[in-house]
Coordinates of C-alpha atoms in Angstrom, one line a residue:
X12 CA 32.2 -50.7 -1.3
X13 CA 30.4 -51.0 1.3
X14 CA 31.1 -51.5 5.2
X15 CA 30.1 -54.1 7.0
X16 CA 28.1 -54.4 10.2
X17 CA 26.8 -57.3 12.9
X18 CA 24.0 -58.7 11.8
X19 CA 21.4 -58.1 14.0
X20 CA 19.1 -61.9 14.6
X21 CA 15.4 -59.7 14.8
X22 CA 16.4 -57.7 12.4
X23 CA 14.2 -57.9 8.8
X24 CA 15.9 -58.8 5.5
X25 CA 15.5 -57.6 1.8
X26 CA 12.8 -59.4 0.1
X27 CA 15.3 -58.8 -3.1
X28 CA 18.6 -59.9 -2.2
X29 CA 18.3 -61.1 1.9
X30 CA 20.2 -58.4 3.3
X31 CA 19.8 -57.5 6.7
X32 CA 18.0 -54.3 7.0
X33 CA 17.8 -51.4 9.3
X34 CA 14.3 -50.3 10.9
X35 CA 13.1 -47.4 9.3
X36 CA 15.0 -48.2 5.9
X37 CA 13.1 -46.6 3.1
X38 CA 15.8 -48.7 0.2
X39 CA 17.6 -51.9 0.6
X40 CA 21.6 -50.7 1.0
X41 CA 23.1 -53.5 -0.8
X42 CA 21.3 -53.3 -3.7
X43 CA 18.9 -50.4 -3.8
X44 CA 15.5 -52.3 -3.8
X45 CA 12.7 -49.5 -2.5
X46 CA 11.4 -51.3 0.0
X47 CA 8.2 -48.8 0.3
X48 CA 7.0 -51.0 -2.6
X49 CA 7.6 -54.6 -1.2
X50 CA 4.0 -55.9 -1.7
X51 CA 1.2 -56.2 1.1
X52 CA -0.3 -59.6 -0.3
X53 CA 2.4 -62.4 -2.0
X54 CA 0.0 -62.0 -5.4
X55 CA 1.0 -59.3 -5.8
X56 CA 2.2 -57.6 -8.9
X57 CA 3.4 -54.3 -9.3
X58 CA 3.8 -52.5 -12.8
X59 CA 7.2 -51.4 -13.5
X60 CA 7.9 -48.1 -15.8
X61 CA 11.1 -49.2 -18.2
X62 CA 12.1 -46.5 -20.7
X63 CA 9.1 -44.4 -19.6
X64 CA 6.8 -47.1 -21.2
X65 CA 3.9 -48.8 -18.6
X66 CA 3.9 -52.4 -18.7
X67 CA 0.7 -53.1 -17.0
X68 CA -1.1 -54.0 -20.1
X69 CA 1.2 -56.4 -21.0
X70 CA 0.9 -57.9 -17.5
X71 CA -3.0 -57.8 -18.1
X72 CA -2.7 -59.9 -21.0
X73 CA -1.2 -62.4 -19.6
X74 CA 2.9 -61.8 -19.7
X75 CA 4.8 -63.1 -17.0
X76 CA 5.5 -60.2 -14.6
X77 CA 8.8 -58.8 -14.6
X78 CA 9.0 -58.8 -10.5
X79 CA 7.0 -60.6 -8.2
X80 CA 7.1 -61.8 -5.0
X81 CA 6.9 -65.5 -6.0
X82 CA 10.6 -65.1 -7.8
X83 CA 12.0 -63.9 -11.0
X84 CA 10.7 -64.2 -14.2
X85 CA 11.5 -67.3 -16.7
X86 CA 12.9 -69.0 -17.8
X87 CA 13.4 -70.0 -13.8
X88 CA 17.2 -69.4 -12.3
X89 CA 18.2 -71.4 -9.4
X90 CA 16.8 -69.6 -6.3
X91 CA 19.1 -67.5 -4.6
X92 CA 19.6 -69.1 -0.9
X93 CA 19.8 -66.5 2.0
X94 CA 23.4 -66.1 3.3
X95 CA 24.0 -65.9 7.0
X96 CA 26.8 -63.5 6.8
X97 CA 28.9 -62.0 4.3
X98 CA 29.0 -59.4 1.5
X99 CA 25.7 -59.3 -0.5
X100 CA 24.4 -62.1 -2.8
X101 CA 23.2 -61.5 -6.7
X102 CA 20.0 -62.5 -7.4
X103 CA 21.3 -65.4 -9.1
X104 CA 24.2 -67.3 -10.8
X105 CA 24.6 -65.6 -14.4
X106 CA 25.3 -67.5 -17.9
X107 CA 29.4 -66.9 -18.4
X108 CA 29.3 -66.8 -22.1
X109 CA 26.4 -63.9 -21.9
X110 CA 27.2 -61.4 -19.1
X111 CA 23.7 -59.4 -18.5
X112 CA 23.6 -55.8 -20.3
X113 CA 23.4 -53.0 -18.1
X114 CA 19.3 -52.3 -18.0
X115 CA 18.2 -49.2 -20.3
X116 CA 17.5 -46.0 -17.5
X117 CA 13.9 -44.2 -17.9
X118 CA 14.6 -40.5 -18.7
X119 CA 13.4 -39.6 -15.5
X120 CA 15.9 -41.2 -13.4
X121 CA 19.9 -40.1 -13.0
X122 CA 21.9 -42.7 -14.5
X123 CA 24.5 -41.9 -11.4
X124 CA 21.4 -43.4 -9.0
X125 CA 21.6 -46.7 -10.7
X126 CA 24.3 -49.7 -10.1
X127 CA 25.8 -51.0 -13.8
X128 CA 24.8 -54.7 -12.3
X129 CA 21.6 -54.1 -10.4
X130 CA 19.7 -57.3 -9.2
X131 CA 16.3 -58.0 -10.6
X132 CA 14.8 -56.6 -7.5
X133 CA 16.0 -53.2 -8.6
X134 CA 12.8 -51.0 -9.6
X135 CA 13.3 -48.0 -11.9
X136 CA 10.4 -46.3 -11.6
X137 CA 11.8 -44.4 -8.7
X138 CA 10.8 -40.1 -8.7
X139 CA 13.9 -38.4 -10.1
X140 CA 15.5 -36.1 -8.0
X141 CA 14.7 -32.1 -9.5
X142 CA 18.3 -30.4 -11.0
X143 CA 16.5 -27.0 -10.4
X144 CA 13.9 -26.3 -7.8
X145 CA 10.9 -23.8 -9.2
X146 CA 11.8 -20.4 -8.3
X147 CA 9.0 -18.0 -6.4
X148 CA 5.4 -17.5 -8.3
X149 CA 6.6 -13.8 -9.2
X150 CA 4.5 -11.0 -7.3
X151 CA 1.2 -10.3 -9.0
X152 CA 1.1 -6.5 -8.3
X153 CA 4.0 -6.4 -10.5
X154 CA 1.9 -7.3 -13.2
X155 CA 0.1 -4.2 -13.6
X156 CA 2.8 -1.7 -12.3
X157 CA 3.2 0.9 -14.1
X158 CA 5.2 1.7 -17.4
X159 CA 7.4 4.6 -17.8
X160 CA 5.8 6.4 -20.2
X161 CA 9.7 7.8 -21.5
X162 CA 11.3 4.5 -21.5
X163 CA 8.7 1.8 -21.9
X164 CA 10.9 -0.2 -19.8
X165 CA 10.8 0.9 -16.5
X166 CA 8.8 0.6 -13.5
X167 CA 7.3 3.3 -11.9
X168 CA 7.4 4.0 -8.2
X169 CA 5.5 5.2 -5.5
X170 CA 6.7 8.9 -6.3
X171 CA 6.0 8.7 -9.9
X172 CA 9.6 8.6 -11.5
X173 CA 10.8 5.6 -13.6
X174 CA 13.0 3.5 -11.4
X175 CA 15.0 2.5 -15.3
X176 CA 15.7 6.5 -16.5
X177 CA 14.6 8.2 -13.6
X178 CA 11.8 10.7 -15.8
X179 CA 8.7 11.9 -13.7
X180 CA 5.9 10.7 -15.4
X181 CA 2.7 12.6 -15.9
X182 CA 0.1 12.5 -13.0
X183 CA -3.7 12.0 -13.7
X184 CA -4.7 15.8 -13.8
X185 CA -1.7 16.7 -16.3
X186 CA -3.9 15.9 -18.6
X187 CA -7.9 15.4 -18.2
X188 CA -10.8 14.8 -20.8
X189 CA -14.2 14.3 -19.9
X190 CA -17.9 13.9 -22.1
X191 CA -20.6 14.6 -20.7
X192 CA -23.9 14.0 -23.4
X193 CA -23.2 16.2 -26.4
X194 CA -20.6 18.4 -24.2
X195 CA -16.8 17.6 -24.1
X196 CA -13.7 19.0 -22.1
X197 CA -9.7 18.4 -22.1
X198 CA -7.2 20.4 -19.7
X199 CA -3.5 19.9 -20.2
X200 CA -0.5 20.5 -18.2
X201 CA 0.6 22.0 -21.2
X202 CA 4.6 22.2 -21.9
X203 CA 6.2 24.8 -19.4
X204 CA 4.3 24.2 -16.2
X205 CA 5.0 21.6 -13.3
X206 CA 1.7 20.9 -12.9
X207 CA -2.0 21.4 -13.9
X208 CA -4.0 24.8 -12.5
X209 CA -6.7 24.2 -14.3
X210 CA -9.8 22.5 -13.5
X211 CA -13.4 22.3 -15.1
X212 CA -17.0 20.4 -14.4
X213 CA -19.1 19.7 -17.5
X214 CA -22.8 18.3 -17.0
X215 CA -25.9 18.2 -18.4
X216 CA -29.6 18.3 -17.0
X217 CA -33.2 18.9 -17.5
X218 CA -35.2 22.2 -16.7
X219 CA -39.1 22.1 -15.1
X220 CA -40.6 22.0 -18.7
X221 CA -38.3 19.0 -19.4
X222 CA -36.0 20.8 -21.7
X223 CA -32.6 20.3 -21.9
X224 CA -29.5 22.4 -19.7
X225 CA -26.0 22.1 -20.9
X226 CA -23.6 23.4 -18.5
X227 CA -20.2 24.0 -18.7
X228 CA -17.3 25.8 -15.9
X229 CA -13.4 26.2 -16.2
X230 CA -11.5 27.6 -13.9
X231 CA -7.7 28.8 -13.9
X232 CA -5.5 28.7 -11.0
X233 CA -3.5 31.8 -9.9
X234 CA 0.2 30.4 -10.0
X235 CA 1.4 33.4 -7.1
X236 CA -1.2 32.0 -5.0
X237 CA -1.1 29.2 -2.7
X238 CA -2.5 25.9 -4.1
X239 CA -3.9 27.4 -7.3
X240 CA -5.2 23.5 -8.4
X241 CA -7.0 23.2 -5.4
X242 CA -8.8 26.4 -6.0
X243 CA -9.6 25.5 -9.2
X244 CA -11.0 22.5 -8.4
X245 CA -13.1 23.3 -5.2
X246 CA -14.6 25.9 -7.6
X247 CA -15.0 24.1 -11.1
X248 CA -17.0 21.4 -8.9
X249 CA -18.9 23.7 -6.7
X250 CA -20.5 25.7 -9.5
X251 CA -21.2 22.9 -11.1
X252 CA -23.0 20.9 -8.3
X253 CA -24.8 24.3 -8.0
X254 CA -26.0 25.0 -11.0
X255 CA -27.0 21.3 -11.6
X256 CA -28.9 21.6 -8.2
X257 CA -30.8 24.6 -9.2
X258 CA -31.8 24.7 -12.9
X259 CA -34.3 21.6 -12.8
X260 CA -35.7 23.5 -9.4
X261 CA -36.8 26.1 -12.2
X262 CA -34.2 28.9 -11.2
X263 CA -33.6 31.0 -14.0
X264 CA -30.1 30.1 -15.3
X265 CA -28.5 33.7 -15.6
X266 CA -29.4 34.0 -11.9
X267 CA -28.7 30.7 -11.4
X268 CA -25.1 31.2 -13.0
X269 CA -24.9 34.4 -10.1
X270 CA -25.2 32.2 -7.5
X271 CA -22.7 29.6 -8.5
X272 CA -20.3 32.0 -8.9
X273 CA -21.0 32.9 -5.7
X274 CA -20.6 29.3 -3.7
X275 CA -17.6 28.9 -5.6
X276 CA -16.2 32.0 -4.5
X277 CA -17.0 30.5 -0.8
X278 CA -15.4 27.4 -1.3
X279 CA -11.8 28.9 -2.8
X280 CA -12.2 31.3 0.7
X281 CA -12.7 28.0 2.6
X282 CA -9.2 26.6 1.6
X283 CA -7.4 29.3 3.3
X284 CA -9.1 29.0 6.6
X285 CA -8.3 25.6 6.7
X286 CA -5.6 25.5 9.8
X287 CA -3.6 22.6 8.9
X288 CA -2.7 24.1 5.7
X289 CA -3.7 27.2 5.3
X290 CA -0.5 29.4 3.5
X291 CA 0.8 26.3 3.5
X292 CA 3.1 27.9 6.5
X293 CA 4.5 31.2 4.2
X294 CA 2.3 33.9 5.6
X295 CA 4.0 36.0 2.7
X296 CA 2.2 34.5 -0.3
X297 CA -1.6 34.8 -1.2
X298 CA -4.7 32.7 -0.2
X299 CA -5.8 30.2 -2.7
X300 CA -7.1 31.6 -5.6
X301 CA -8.8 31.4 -9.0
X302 CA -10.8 32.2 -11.9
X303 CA -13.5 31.4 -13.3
X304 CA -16.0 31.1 -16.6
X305 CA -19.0 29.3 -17.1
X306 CA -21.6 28.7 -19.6
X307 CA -25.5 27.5 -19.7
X308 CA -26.6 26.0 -22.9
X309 CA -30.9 25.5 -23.3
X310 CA -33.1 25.3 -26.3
X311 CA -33.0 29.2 -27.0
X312 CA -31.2 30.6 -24.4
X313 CA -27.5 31.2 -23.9
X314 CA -26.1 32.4 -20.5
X315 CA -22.2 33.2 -19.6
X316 CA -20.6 34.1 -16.4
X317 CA -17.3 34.9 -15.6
X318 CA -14.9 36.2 -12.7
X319 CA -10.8 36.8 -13.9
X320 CA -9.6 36.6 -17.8
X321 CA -10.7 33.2 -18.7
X322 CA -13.0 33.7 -21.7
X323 CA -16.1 32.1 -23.6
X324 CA -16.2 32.3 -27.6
X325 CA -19.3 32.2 -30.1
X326 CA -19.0 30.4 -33.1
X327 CA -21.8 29.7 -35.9
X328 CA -21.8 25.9 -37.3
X329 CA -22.2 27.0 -40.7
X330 CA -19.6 30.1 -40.4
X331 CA -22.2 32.2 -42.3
X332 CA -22.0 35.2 -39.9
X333 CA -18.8 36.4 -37.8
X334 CA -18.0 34.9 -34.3
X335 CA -17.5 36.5 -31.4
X336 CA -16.2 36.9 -27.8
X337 CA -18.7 37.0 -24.9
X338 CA -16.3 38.0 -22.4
X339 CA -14.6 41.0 -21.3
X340 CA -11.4 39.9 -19.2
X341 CA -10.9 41.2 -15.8
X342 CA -7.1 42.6 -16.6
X343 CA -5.3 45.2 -16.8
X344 CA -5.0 45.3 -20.6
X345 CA -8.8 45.4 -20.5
X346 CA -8.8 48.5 -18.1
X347 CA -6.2 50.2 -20.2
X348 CA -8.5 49.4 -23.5
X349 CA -11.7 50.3 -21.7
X350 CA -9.7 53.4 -20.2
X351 CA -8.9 54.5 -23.8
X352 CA -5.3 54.7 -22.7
X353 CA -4.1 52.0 -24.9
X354 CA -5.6 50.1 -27.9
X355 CA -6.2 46.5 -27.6
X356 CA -2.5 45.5 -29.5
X357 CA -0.7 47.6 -27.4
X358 CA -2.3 46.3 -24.0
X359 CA -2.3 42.9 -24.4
X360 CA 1.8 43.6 -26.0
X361 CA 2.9 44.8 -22.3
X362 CA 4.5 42.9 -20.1
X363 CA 1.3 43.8 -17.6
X364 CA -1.2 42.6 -20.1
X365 CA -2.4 39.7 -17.6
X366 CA -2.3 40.5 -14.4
X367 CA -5.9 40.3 -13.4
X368 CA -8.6 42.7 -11.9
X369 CA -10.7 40.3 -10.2
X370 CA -10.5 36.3 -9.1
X371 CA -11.7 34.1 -6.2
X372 CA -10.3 33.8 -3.0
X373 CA -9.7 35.2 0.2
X374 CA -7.6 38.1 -1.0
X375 CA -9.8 39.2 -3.6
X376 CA -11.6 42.6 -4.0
X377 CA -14.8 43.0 -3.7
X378 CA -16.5 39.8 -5.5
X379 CA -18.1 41.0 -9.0
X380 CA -19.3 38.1 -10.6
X381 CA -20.5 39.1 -14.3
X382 CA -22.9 37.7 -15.9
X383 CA -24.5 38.3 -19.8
X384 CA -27.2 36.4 -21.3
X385 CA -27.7 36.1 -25.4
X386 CA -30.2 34.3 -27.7
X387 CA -28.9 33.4 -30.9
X388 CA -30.6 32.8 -33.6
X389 CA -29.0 29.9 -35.4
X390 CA -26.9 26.9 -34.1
X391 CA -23.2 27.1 -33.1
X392 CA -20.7 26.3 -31.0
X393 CA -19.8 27.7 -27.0
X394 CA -16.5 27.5 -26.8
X395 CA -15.0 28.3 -22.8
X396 CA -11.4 28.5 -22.1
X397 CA -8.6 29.8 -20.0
X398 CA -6.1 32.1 -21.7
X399 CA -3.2 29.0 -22.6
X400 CA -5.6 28.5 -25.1
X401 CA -6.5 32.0 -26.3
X402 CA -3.1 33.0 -25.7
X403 CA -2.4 31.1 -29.4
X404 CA -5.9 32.2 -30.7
X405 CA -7.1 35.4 -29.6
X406 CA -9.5 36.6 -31.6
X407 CA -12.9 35.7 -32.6
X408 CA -12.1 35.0 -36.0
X409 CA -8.5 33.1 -35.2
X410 CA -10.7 31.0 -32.7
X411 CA -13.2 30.0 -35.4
X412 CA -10.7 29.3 -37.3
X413 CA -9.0 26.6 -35.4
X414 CA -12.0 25.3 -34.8
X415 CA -13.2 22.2 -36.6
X416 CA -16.1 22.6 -39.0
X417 CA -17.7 19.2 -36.9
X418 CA -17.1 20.3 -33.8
X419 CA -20.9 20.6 -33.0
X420 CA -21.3 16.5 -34.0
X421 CA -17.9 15.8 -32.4
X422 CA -17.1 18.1 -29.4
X423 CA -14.4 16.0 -27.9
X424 CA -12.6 15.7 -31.2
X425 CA -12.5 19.3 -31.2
X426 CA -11.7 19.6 -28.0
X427 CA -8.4 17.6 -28.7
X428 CA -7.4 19.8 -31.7
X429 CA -7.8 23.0 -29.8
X430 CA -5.5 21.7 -26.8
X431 CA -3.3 20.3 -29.5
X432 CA -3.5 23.6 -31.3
X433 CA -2.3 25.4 -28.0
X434 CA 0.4 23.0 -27.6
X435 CA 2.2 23.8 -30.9
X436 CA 2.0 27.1 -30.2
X437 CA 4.5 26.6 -27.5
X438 CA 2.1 25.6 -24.6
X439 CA 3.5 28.2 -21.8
X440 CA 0.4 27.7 -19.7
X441 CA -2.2 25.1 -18.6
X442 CA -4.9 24.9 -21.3
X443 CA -8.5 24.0 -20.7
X444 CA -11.8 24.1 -23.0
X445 CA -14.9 22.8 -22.7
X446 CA -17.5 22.8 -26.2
X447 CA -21.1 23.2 -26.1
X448 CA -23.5 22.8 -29.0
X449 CA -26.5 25.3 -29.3
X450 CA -28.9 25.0 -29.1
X451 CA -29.1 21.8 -26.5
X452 CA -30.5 18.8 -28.4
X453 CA -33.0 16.9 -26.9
X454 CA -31.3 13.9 -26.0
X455 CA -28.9 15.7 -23.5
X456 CA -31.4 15.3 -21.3
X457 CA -30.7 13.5 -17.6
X458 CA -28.6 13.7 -14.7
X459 CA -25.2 14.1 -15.0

């Protein structure tokens, strides 16, 4: 029940039931009328919601309006007088016999908000009050986080482990792929290794006459040398640029191949002048270092250069005469063969088989860039590849036969199988290979 307070003589009443009201009252306190909605003009007639259903078209036909401001609807009570004082007055004297039913509440509106015996001034079209205010719009980076590739559940953070199971996952050079026209390439981390060594740079051009150049390099990081990956990349990508640059200027490509070799070999050096982190501050270890392999693919020409033990395989498309290797590795199971001290089995079975004779970098020997430059005389496939994936196919004939019988139409295909092919062998080491069909079709013309 309510208190009661003086009346105050200025101050305005309730248009429903004449109570006194406060300034700045937004709803009548006796009986709840929302005073926001007493009409401007006295012909007036506001539409009332009951039970969520508008009655403004009935008004517009003609009904008598279910609240105005000239009084109640019919048929026509007595007119409630104003009371001086006192509690507050009902909107009218009501039947005895038939005591009003308690008016039907909208959905929308709390039946706690509404008295059991409101006056007819009482609207119920009032906003309801929200149980639950909407939360946060969630963060829209979240929405393309990434997935842990272990879980499928987790985020992954800024480090690269799954915030759900923890499990590092795989950064974007553990495992590459790349086409380039009718040449392909895939490097894996493989499954022993950190992190990938490797690197390569695939690309295709055109030569003076307008004929096609297909060009291919992979290089293999030295894992006892300082940032191995880096080497492998400043060099993958600086032969390539080079020989790019050079064979549409009309150089010929086994020279051109020379001097790739070459720039690369300056930009491995480079890394280990650079003071900031040069040794990466452990004077004991080696300056950045790689190796390298390349291949130039034309219309009748074949050209292959190489620095360290990573090698380059020839493979006929229609199998019909042997394959061979193109490469003689820089090791020290290839000096013991060459030597005559040991036969090929028994050098590449030691424990010293792959320690190398020659690579890029600062540390290196005397540079010795070999090249070789063949002309077949039927269509194949150049394969180039670092030893995790000869290491599981060694020989000519074991290479051709892992080797898809497509692998000409469908290089990256074959790419895949080969990688795959090293990976079920065990996958000890980073594995890279690039494919090249000869002779370059036509269409491989253009920058790449």
């Amino acid at each position: 029940m309510m208190s009661q307070i003086p009346r105050q003589a200025a101050l305005p009443t309730c248009p429903s039931c004449a109570e006194p009201l406060d300034a700045g009252d937004r709803f009548c306190g006796a009986c709840g009328y929302d005073l926001s909605a007493v009409p401007p003009r006295p012909d007036d007639t506001p539409t009332l919601t009951m039970n969520g259903a508008e009655v403004s078209a009935a008004l517009g036909a003609g009904m008598p309006a279910a609240h105005g401001a000239d009084g109640p609807p019919p048929p026509p009570p007595p007119a409630p007088a104003p009371a001086a004082a006192g509690p507050p007055l009902s909107a009218g004297p009501q039947p005895p016999a038939a005591p009003p039913a308690a008016p039907a509440v909208p959905p929308s509106v709390p039946a706690a908000s509404v008295s059991p015996d409101p006056a007819p001034g009482v609207r119920f079209d009032r906003p309801a009050e929200p149980e639950e205010y909407p939360l946060q719009a969630p963060d829209p980076r979240l929405a393309v986080a990434k997935v842990c590739v272990a879980c499928r559940a987790g985020r992954v953070d800024d480090d690269g482990y799954c915030e759900n199971c923890g499990h590092a996952q795989p950064r974007e050079r553990d495992h590459m792929e790349q086409e380039s026209g009718p040449i392909a390439a895939v490097s894996d981390r493989g499954l022993r290794h950190h992190r990938n060594e490797d690197s390569f740079s695939v690309g295709h051009t055109a030569l003076p006459d307008g004929g096609p150049a297909l060009v291919a390099i992979v290089c293999d990081g030295v894992s006892s040398a300082t940032r191995p990956d880096d080497a492998s990349y400043a060099a993958a990508q600086t032969a390539g640029r080079t020989l790019l640059a050079a064979l549409p200027q009309g150089a010929h490509p086994q020279q051109a191949m020379h001097e790739a070799i070459v720039a690369a070999s300056h930009a491995v050096n480079a890394l280990a002048e650079e003071p900031a982190t040069a040794r990466e501050h452990t004077p004991h270890q080696n300056a950045p270092a790689c190796t390298l392999v390349g291949a130039i693919v034309t219309a009748g020409l074949l050209v292959v250069g190489w620095v360290g033990d990573s090698r380059v395989y020839w493979v006929p498309a229609d199998r019909s005469s042997p394959p061979a290797r193109l490469t003689e590795d820089d090791s020290w199971a290839a000096q013991m063969v060459s030597a005559g001290l040991m036969n090929e089995a028994e050098a590449y079975a030691d424990e010293r088989a792959h320690a190398i004779t020659g690579w890029l970098g600062a540390d290196a020997y005397e540079l010795e860039p070999h090249t070789a430059a063949f002309k077949p005389d039927r269509p194949g496939v150049v394969i180039v590849c670092t030893d995790g994936l000869w290491n599981y196919a060694e020989g000519a004939e074991e290479m051709a036969e892992t080797l898809p019988l497509d692998a000409a139409a469908r290089p990256l295909h074959a790419a895949q199988v080969l990688v795959g092919h090293a990976l079920d062998g065990g996958g000890h080491d980073n594995v890279t290979v690039a494919l090249l069909p000869f002779p370059a079709p036509a269409q491989g013309a253009g920058s790449a």
